[in-house]
Tab-separated table of C-alpha atoms and ligand atoms in Angstrom:
chain	number	residue	atom	x	y	z
A	1366	MET	CA	0.000	0.000	0.000
A	1367	THR	CA	1.331	3.457	-0.860
A	1368	ALA	CA	1.614	5.858	2.060
A	1369	SER	CA	-0.452	9.027	1.799
A	1370	THR	CA	1.105	12.467	2.233
A	1371	ALA	CA	-0.475	12.743	5.661
A	1372	ASP	CA	1.184	9.410	6.566
A	1373	PHE	CA	4.529	10.752	5.344
A	1374	GLY	CA	4.415	13.552	7.911
A	1375	ARG	CA	3.413	11.330	10.847
A	1376	GLU	CA	6.016	10.986	13.582
A	1377	ALA	CA	6.187	9.013	16.793
A	1378	GLY	CA	3.917	10.791	19.246
A	1379	ALA	CA	2.236	12.852	16.516
A	1380	GLY	CA	-0.315	10.435	15.085
A	1381	LEU	CA	2.057	7.464	15.045
A	1382	SER	CA	2.488	5.099	17.959
A	1383	ASP	CA	6.028	4.643	19.260
A	1384	ASP	CA	6.190	1.031	18.082
A	1385	GLU	CA	5.324	1.786	14.406
A	1386	LEU	CA	7.941	2.770	11.820
A	1387	PRO	CA	7.016	5.967	9.941
A	1388	ALA	CA	5.841	5.696	6.318
A	1389	TYR	CA	9.004	7.493	5.179
A	1390	ALA	CA	11.281	4.820	6.718
A	1391	PRO	CA	11.984	2.954	3.417
A	1392	MET	CA	12.786	6.255	1.632
A	1393	LEU	CA	15.150	7.318	4.432
A	1394	ALA	CA	16.862	3.924	4.476
A	1395	ALA	CA	17.355	4.130	0.677
A	1396	PHE	CA	18.751	7.663	1.127
A	1397	HIS	CA	21.272	6.444	3.721
A	1398	ARG	CA	22.396	3.573	1.508
A	1399	THR	CA	22.691	5.487	-1.742
A	1400	CYS	CA	24.265	8.622	-0.204
A	1401	ALA	CA	26.389	6.837	2.417
A	1402	SER	CA	29.746	8.143	1.175
A	1403	ASP	CA	28.446	11.747	0.893
A	1404	LEU	CA	26.860	11.579	4.334
A	1405	GLN	CA	30.068	10.166	5.800
A	1406	LYS	CA	31.919	13.174	4.353
A	1407	ILE	CA	29.519	15.422	6.260
A	1408	ILE	CA	30.254	13.480	9.458
A	1409	ALA	CA	34.013	13.695	8.720
A	1410	ASP	CA	33.789	17.519	8.748
A	1411	LEU	CA	32.181	17.722	12.207
A	1412	PRO	CA	34.312	19.197	15.017
A	1413	ILE	CA	34.905	16.033	17.056
A	1414	LYS	CA	38.024	14.307	18.308
A	1415	PRO	CA	38.698	10.673	19.122
A	1416	GLY	CA	37.374	9.963	22.603
A	1417	ALA	CA	34.490	12.465	22.323
A	1418	ARG	CA	31.052	11.880	23.851
A	1419	VAL	CA	28.386	12.272	21.166
A	1420	LEU	CA	24.597	12.382	21.255
A	1421	ASP	CA	22.757	11.403	18.049
A	1422	MET	CA	19.386	12.982	18.760
A	1423	ALA	CA	16.332	11.586	16.935
A	1424	CYS	CA	18.683	8.888	15.670
A	1425	GLY	CA	16.071	6.976	13.646
A	1426	ASP	CA	17.647	3.828	12.190
A	1427	GLY	CA	21.015	4.744	13.749
A	1428	ALA	CA	22.922	5.165	10.460
A	1429	TYR	CA	24.606	8.351	11.699
A	1430	SER	CA	25.341	6.785	15.120
A	1431	LEU	CA	27.547	4.215	13.378
A	1432	TRP	CA	29.378	6.839	11.329
A	1433	LEU	CA	29.816	9.048	14.416
A	1434	ALA	CA	31.244	6.063	16.301
A	1435	GLU	CA	33.901	5.693	13.592
A	1436	ARG	CA	34.912	9.320	14.237
A	1437	VAL	CA	35.186	9.054	18.023
A	1438	GLY	CA	36.804	5.581	18.019
A	1439	PRO	CA	37.011	3.003	20.789
A	1440	THR	CA	37.713	5.579	23.530
A	1441	GLY	CA	34.626	7.649	22.708
A	1442	SER	CA	30.906	7.033	23.084
A	1443	VAL	CA	27.779	7.576	21.009
A	1444	ILE	CA	24.277	7.549	22.438
A	1445	GLY	CA	21.386	7.469	19.969
A	1446	VAL	CA	18.081	8.737	21.343
A	1447	ASP	CA	14.691	8.556	19.685
A	1448	ARG	CA	11.054	8.528	20.740
A	1449	SER	CA	10.267	5.636	18.454
A	1450	THR	CA	10.843	2.186	19.951
A	1451	ALA	CA	10.357	0.736	16.441
A	1452	TYR	CA	13.261	2.820	15.113
A	1453	LEU	CA	15.387	2.030	18.179
A	1454	ASP	CA	14.950	-1.706	17.469
A	1455	VAL	CA	16.224	-1.161	13.891
A	1456	ALA	CA	19.141	0.935	15.168
A	1457	ARG	CA	20.173	-1.680	17.768
A	1458	GLU	CA	20.007	-4.434	15.162
A	1459	GLN	CA	22.198	-2.472	12.717
A	1460	ALA	CA	24.759	-1.565	15.392
A	1461	ARG	CA	25.086	-5.152	16.602
A	1462	SER	CA	27.373	-6.122	13.710
A	1463	SER	CA	29.637	-3.042	14.030
A	1464	PRO	CA	33.090	-3.578	15.556
A	1465	LEU	CA	32.384	-0.360	17.462
A	1466	SER	CA	29.147	-1.663	18.985
A	1467	PRO	CA	30.624	-1.553	22.536
A	1468	ILE	CA	30.713	2.267	22.419
A	1469	ILE	CA	27.248	2.714	20.850
A	1470	SER	CA	24.046	2.618	22.863
A	1471	PHE	CA	20.458	3.560	22.175
A	1472	GLN	CA	17.747	4.738	24.491
A	1473	GLN	CA	14.249	6.071	24.260
A	1474	GLY	CA	13.767	9.756	24.994
A	1475	ASP	CA	11.826	12.828	23.957
A	1476	ILE	CA	13.682	15.832	22.623
A	1477	ALA	CA	11.417	18.045	24.724
A	1478	GLU	CA	13.011	16.715	27.915
A	1479	LEU	CA	16.211	14.748	27.530
A	1480	PRO	CA	17.235	12.302	30.246
A	1481	PHE	CA	20.742	13.794	30.547
A	1482	ALA	CA	22.419	16.278	32.875
A	1483	ASP	CA	23.585	19.659	31.561
A	1484	ASP	CA	26.964	19.614	29.781
A	1485	SER	CA	26.945	15.857	29.034
A	1486	PHE	CA	28.175	15.757	25.409
A	1487	ASP	CA	31.049	17.176	23.357
A	1488	LEU	CA	28.868	17.059	20.248
A	1489	VAL	CA	25.106	16.937	19.874
A	1490	TRP	CA	24.058	15.885	16.378
A	1491	CYS	CA	20.529	15.989	14.998
A	1492	ALA	CA	19.771	15.054	11.380
A	1493	HIS	CA	16.636	15.856	9.395
A	1494	SER	CA	14.461	15.970	12.492
A	1495	LEU	CA	14.476	19.326	14.235
A	1496	TYR	CA	12.089	21.088	11.895
A	1497	SER	CA	9.536	18.319	11.814
A	1498	LEU	CA	9.029	18.879	15.547
A	1499	PRO	CA	6.234	21.091	16.902
A	1500	ASP	CA	8.666	23.511	18.629
A	1501	PRO	CA	12.107	23.420	16.981
A	1502	VAL	CA	13.467	26.370	18.967
A	1503	ALA	CA	12.598	24.776	22.326
A	1504	ALA	CA	14.154	21.530	21.045
A	1505	LEU	CA	17.352	23.334	20.037
A	1506	HIS	CA	17.440	24.872	23.507
A	1507	GLU	CA	17.339	21.402	25.018
A	1508	LEU	CA	20.121	20.212	22.680
A	1509	ARG	CA	22.243	23.170	23.772
A	1510	ARG	CA	21.595	22.378	27.451
A	1511	VAL	CA	23.077	18.864	27.185
A	1512	ALA	CA	26.120	20.026	25.140
A	1513	SER	CA	29.250	20.748	27.173
A	1514	VAL	CA	30.662	24.255	27.491
A	1515	GLY	CA	32.990	24.632	24.498
A	1516	GLY	CA	31.162	21.727	22.856
A	1517	HIS	CA	29.034	21.880	19.727
A	1518	VAL	CA	25.527	21.381	18.423
A	1519	ALA	CA	25.309	20.359	14.750
A	1520	ILE	CA	22.069	20.252	12.789
A	1521	LEU	CA	21.570	18.733	9.331
A	1522	GLU	CA	18.565	20.155	7.506
A	1523	ASN	CA	17.282	21.017	4.035
A	1524	ASP	CA	15.639	24.056	2.570
A	1525	THR	CA	12.393	22.910	0.951
A	1526	LEU	CA	12.548	25.338	-1.958
A	1527	HIS	CA	16.143	24.545	-2.860
A	1528	HIS	CA	16.279	20.884	-1.926
A	1529	HIS	CA	16.458	19.258	-5.393
A	1530	LEU	CA	17.709	20.683	-8.676
A	1531	LEU	CA	15.854	18.544	-11.224
A	1532	PRO	CA	16.078	18.463	-15.038
A	1533	TRP	CA	12.577	19.863	-15.581
A	1534	PRO	CA	11.566	23.047	-17.438
A	1535	ALA	CA	12.150	26.153	-15.300
A	1536	GLU	CA	8.549	27.387	-15.849
A	1537	LEU	CA	7.192	24.081	-14.564
A	1538	GLU	CA	9.511	24.231	-11.571
A	1539	LEU	CA	8.305	27.728	-10.651
A	1540	ALA	CA	4.639	26.715	-10.964
A	1541	VAL	CA	5.149	23.525	-8.918
A	1542	ARG	CA	7.128	25.329	-6.203
A	1543	SER	CA	4.453	28.008	-6.011
A	1544	ALA	CA	1.779	25.294	-5.560
A	1545	GLN	CA	4.018	23.612	-2.972
A	1546	LEU	CA	4.304	26.875	-1.042
A	1547	ASP	CA	0.488	27.224	-1.073
A	1548	ALA	CA	0.204	23.654	0.218
A	1549	LEU	CA	2.696	24.243	3.006
A	1550	GLU	CA	1.021	27.489	4.007
A	1551	ALA	CA	-2.282	25.629	4.273
A	1552	ASP	CA	-0.587	23.097	6.566
A	1553	VAL	CA	-1.657	23.564	10.185
A	1554	ASP	CA	1.987	23.769	11.267
A	1555	GLY	CA	2.660	26.775	9.000
A	1556	SER	CA	5.220	26.869	6.217
A	1557	GLY	CA	8.046	28.846	7.832
A	1558	LYS	CA	9.887	25.867	9.186
A	1559	PHE	CA	9.957	24.129	5.818
A	1560	TYR	CA	12.245	26.857	4.485
A	1561	ILE	CA	14.621	26.606	7.415
A	1562	GLY	CA	17.897	25.873	5.641
A	1563	ARG	CA	18.449	29.562	4.929
A	1564	ASP	CA	17.645	30.554	8.518
A	1565	LEU	CA	19.658	28.110	10.583
A	1566	CYS	CA	22.147	30.619	12.001
A	1567	ARG	CA	19.385	33.002	13.041
A	1568	VAL	CA	17.747	30.206	15.029
A	1569	PHE	CA	21.088	29.194	16.570
A	1570	ASP	CA	21.505	32.797	17.680
A	1571	MET	CA	18.055	32.707	19.332
A	1572	VAL	CA	19.231	29.918	21.670
A	1573	ASP	CA	22.729	31.378	22.283
A	1574	LEU	CA	24.652	28.894	20.190
A	1575	SER	CA	27.471	31.104	19.017
A	1576	ALA	CA	29.872	31.217	16.074
A	1577	CYS	CA	27.311	29.435	13.919
A	1578	CYS	CA	28.775	28.228	10.672
A	1579	VAL	CA	26.668	26.703	7.893
A	1580	THR	CA	28.263	24.402	5.345
A	1581	SER	CA	26.428	23.279	2.234
A	1582	TYR	CA	26.883	19.904	0.586
A	1583	THR	CA	25.545	18.803	-2.767
A	1584	ILE	CA	24.823	15.204	-3.635
A	1585	ASP	CA	24.518	14.306	-7.307
A	1586	HIS	CA	22.447	11.581	-8.927
A	1587	ARG	CA	22.897	10.620	-12.564
A	1588	ALA	CA	21.590	7.945	-14.916
A	1589	PRO	CA	21.645	5.034	-14.681
A	1590	LEU	CA	20.057	5.378	-11.250
A	1591	SER	CA	20.469	2.594	-8.711
A	1592	ALA	CA	17.381	0.992	-7.165
A	1593	ASP	CA	18.011	2.988	-3.963
A	1594	GLU	CA	18.361	6.275	-5.877
A	1595	ARG	CA	15.072	5.549	-7.682
A	1596	SER	CA	13.404	4.722	-4.403
A	1597	PHE	CA	14.662	7.901	-2.688
A	1598	LEU	CA	14.011	10.265	-5.614
A	1599	GLY	CA	10.738	8.560	-6.579
A	1600	ALA	CA	9.382	8.914	-3.027
A	1601	TYR	CA	10.437	12.584	-3.001
A	1602	LEU	CA	8.569	13.266	-6.273
A	1603	GLU	CA	5.531	11.334	-5.116
A	1604	ASP	CA	5.322	13.291	-1.865
A	1605	LEU	CA	5.830	16.575	-3.740
A	1606	GLY	CA	3.029	15.665	-6.160
A	1607	LYS	CA	0.611	14.651	-3.423
A	1608	ARG	CA	1.171	17.865	-1.516
A	1609	ALA	CA	1.290	20.322	-4.423
A	1610	ARG	CA	-1.127	18.823	-7.007
A	1611	PRO	CA	-4.311	20.196	-5.371
A	1612	TYR	CA	-2.848	23.710	-5.668
A	1613	MET	CA	-1.726	23.460	-9.325
A	1614	ASP	CA	-3.666	24.849	-12.265
A	1615	VAL	CA	-4.689	22.370	-14.959
A	1616	ALA	CA	-1.740	23.092	-17.276
A	1617	THR	CA	0.794	22.661	-14.465
A	1618	ARG	CA	-0.875	19.456	-13.269
A	1619	THR	CA	-0.825	18.010	-16.787
A	1620	ALA	CA	2.854	18.840	-17.298
A	1621	PHE	CA	3.685	17.541	-13.815
A	1622	ASP	CA	1.920	14.228	-14.437
A	1623	LEU	CA	3.661	13.826	-17.787
A	1624	LEU	CA	7.155	14.202	-16.329
A	1625	LEU	CA	6.914	13.247	-12.706
A	1626	ARG	CA	4.606	10.276	-12.415
A	1627	PRO	CA	6.123	6.794	-12.779
A	1628	TYR	CA	3.459	5.514	-15.196
A	1629	SER	CA	4.300	8.192	-17.799
A	1630	SER	CA	6.518	7.232	-20.739
A	1631	LEU	CA	8.330	10.574	-20.175
A	1632	TYR	CA	9.006	9.937	-16.455
A	1633	LEU	CA	12.024	12.018	-15.510
A	1634	LEU	CA	13.766	9.228	-13.593
A	1635	ASP	CA	13.739	7.013	-16.718
A	1636	ARG	CA	15.687	9.501	-18.836
A	1637	GLY	CA	19.010	8.229	-20.120
A	1638	ASP	CA	20.540	11.673	-19.455
A	1639	PHE	CA	18.985	12.137	-16.013
A	1640	PHE	CA	21.007	14.317	-13.643
A	1641	SER	CA	19.916	15.894	-10.393
A	1642	SER	CA	21.692	17.454	-7.485
A	1643	HIS	CA	20.379	17.920	-4.004
A	1644	LEU	CA	21.430	20.294	-1.277
A	1645	GLU	CA	22.116	19.450	2.351
A	1646	LEU	CA	22.981	22.117	4.949
A	1647	VAL	CA	24.846	21.591	8.198
A	1648	ALA	CA	24.870	24.278	10.891
A	1649	VAL	CA	27.381	23.988	13.713
A	1650	GLY	CA	27.283	26.255	16.769
A	1651	THR	CA	29.303	26.402	19.987
A	1652	LYS	CA	28.009	26.469	23.541
A	1653	GLN	CA	29.760	29.188	25.497
A	1654	ALA	CA	29.923	29.594	29.263
A	1655	GLU	CA	27.102	31.697	30.775
A	1656	ALA	CA	29.703	34.294	31.920
A	1657	THR	CA	30.894	34.754	28.329
A	1658	LEU	CA	27.320	35.230	27.162
A	1659	LYS	CA	26.715	37.870	29.872
A	1660	GLU	CA	29.900	39.706	28.860
A	1661	ARG	CA	28.748	39.632	25.245
A	1662	ALA	CA	25.332	41.016	26.261
A	1663	ILE	CA	26.901	43.837	28.313
A	1664	GLY	CA	29.321	44.673	25.516
A	1665	GLY	CA	26.256	44.991	23.225
B	1187	LIG	C1	13.007	12.162	9.641
B	1187	LIG	S1	13.483	11.076	10.943
B	1187	LIG	C2	15.226	11.329	10.985
B	1187	LIG	C3	15.935	10.195	11.651
B	1187	LIG	C4	17.454	10.261	11.599
B	1187	LIG	N1	17.985	11.419	12.289
B	1187	LIG	C5	17.924	10.275	10.155
B	1187	LIG	O1	18.283	11.350	9.645
B	1187	LIG	O2	17.876	9.240	9.545
B	1187	LIG	C6	12.861	11.936	12.365
B	1187	LIG	C7	13.127	11.183	13.666
B	1187	LIG	O3	12.696	11.988	14.768
B	1187	LIG	C8	12.114	11.126	15.736
B	1187	LIG	N2	11.294	11.947	16.608
B	1187	LIG	C9	10.145	12.598	16.291
B	1187	LIG	N3	9.688	13.287	17.345
B	1187	LIG	C10	10.569	13.078	18.352
B	1187	LIG	C11	10.645	13.531	19.692
B	1187	LIG	N4	9.719	14.351	20.192
B	1187	LIG	N5	11.687	13.152	20.445
B	1187	LIG	C12	12.627	12.317	19.938
B	1187	LIG	N6	12.609	11.838	18.681
B	1187	LIG	C13	11.588	12.223	17.883
B	1187	LIG	C14	11.356	10.132	14.883
B	1187	LIG	O4	11.004	8.961	15.611
B	1187	LIG	C15	12.365	9.871	13.771
B	1187	LIG	O5	13.254	8.843	14.105
C-alpha cells in the first residue's frame, strides 16, 4: 500500500504510535544507503576528536550513530536517542554487527526533555528531524543544554525550496514550487519551518549557540540510477506531487503528471541523461559559558 502524504508527515507521538515505523522509513533507508559516502563526508567535517562523547538525537535507524562512532573511536561514546521504539529496534540491530558496537548505545527519549544532565556531550548531532518537531526552537534549547561548554551542536537540515535541482523546465519548476508553497502554508503547522535551511544561524543565535557556521553539501544523482536512488528520488517526487497537485492549475498538473509520475513514458527518472543534485545544509554552533554570554550582552 502506498503511504499518503499525511502518513509521510506522521512521527512518533504525533499520530504514530512509538512502536510503528514511519511511512518514510523505506525512503530514508534508501537515502542512507545510496548517499552513504556523501553523508560520511559530512560526518568527517564535524568538530569532534577521538574519545568524544556524542549524542545522536532523533537517531532513527542509527545510520549516523555508526558513522559518528567511527569518528570518536574506541575511547569515545555515542548515544542514539529517539522517541520511536520501532526505530530504536532497527538501530540496535544495525549496530550489533559493528566492531564499534561496545561504544554505541540507544535509548528512548523525547527531545522536549532529555534524560541527561547539563553539559553531558562534546557534540550533539541531529539530522533531518528538528524542523519536523512542533517547537524546533525549544528543542534546540534542550540540545544546547546537554552540550558541554565549548562543545558543539550540529544540525543537518534542508531548505524545501532549494532541496532538489531537477532536469525539468524552469517554468514548470516555478509553478510547482508556487503550488508547494500554497500547500505548506495551508498546513496547520505553517510553512516557515519548511524553508529553514536559509535561517539556521538566526535560530542558533536565538538559543545562544554562538559562532554558527553553515556548510552546504551537494549530492549528485545521474543515470543510470540505482534501485536505492530511484526509491529515494521517486518517493520525493511522489510526496511533492501529493502535496502540491491540489494547488496546481490544470496546465501545471498536466505537465507535472507527464514528467513526474512513474506511469508516464516521459518519467524524468527514466531519462538516459537524467542528472539531479540535491542540497544538504549543516549548521554547527558552539556552547559558550554563561559568563561569556553575559559579557557579550553587556558589551552589546
Ligand atoms: C526524519 S526522521 C530522521 C531520523 C534520523 N535522524 C535520520 O536522519 O535518519 C525523524 C526522527 O525523529 C524522531 N522523533 C520525532 N519526534 C521526536 C521527539 N519528540 N523526540 C525524539 N525523537 C523524535 C522520529 O522517531 C524519527 O526517528
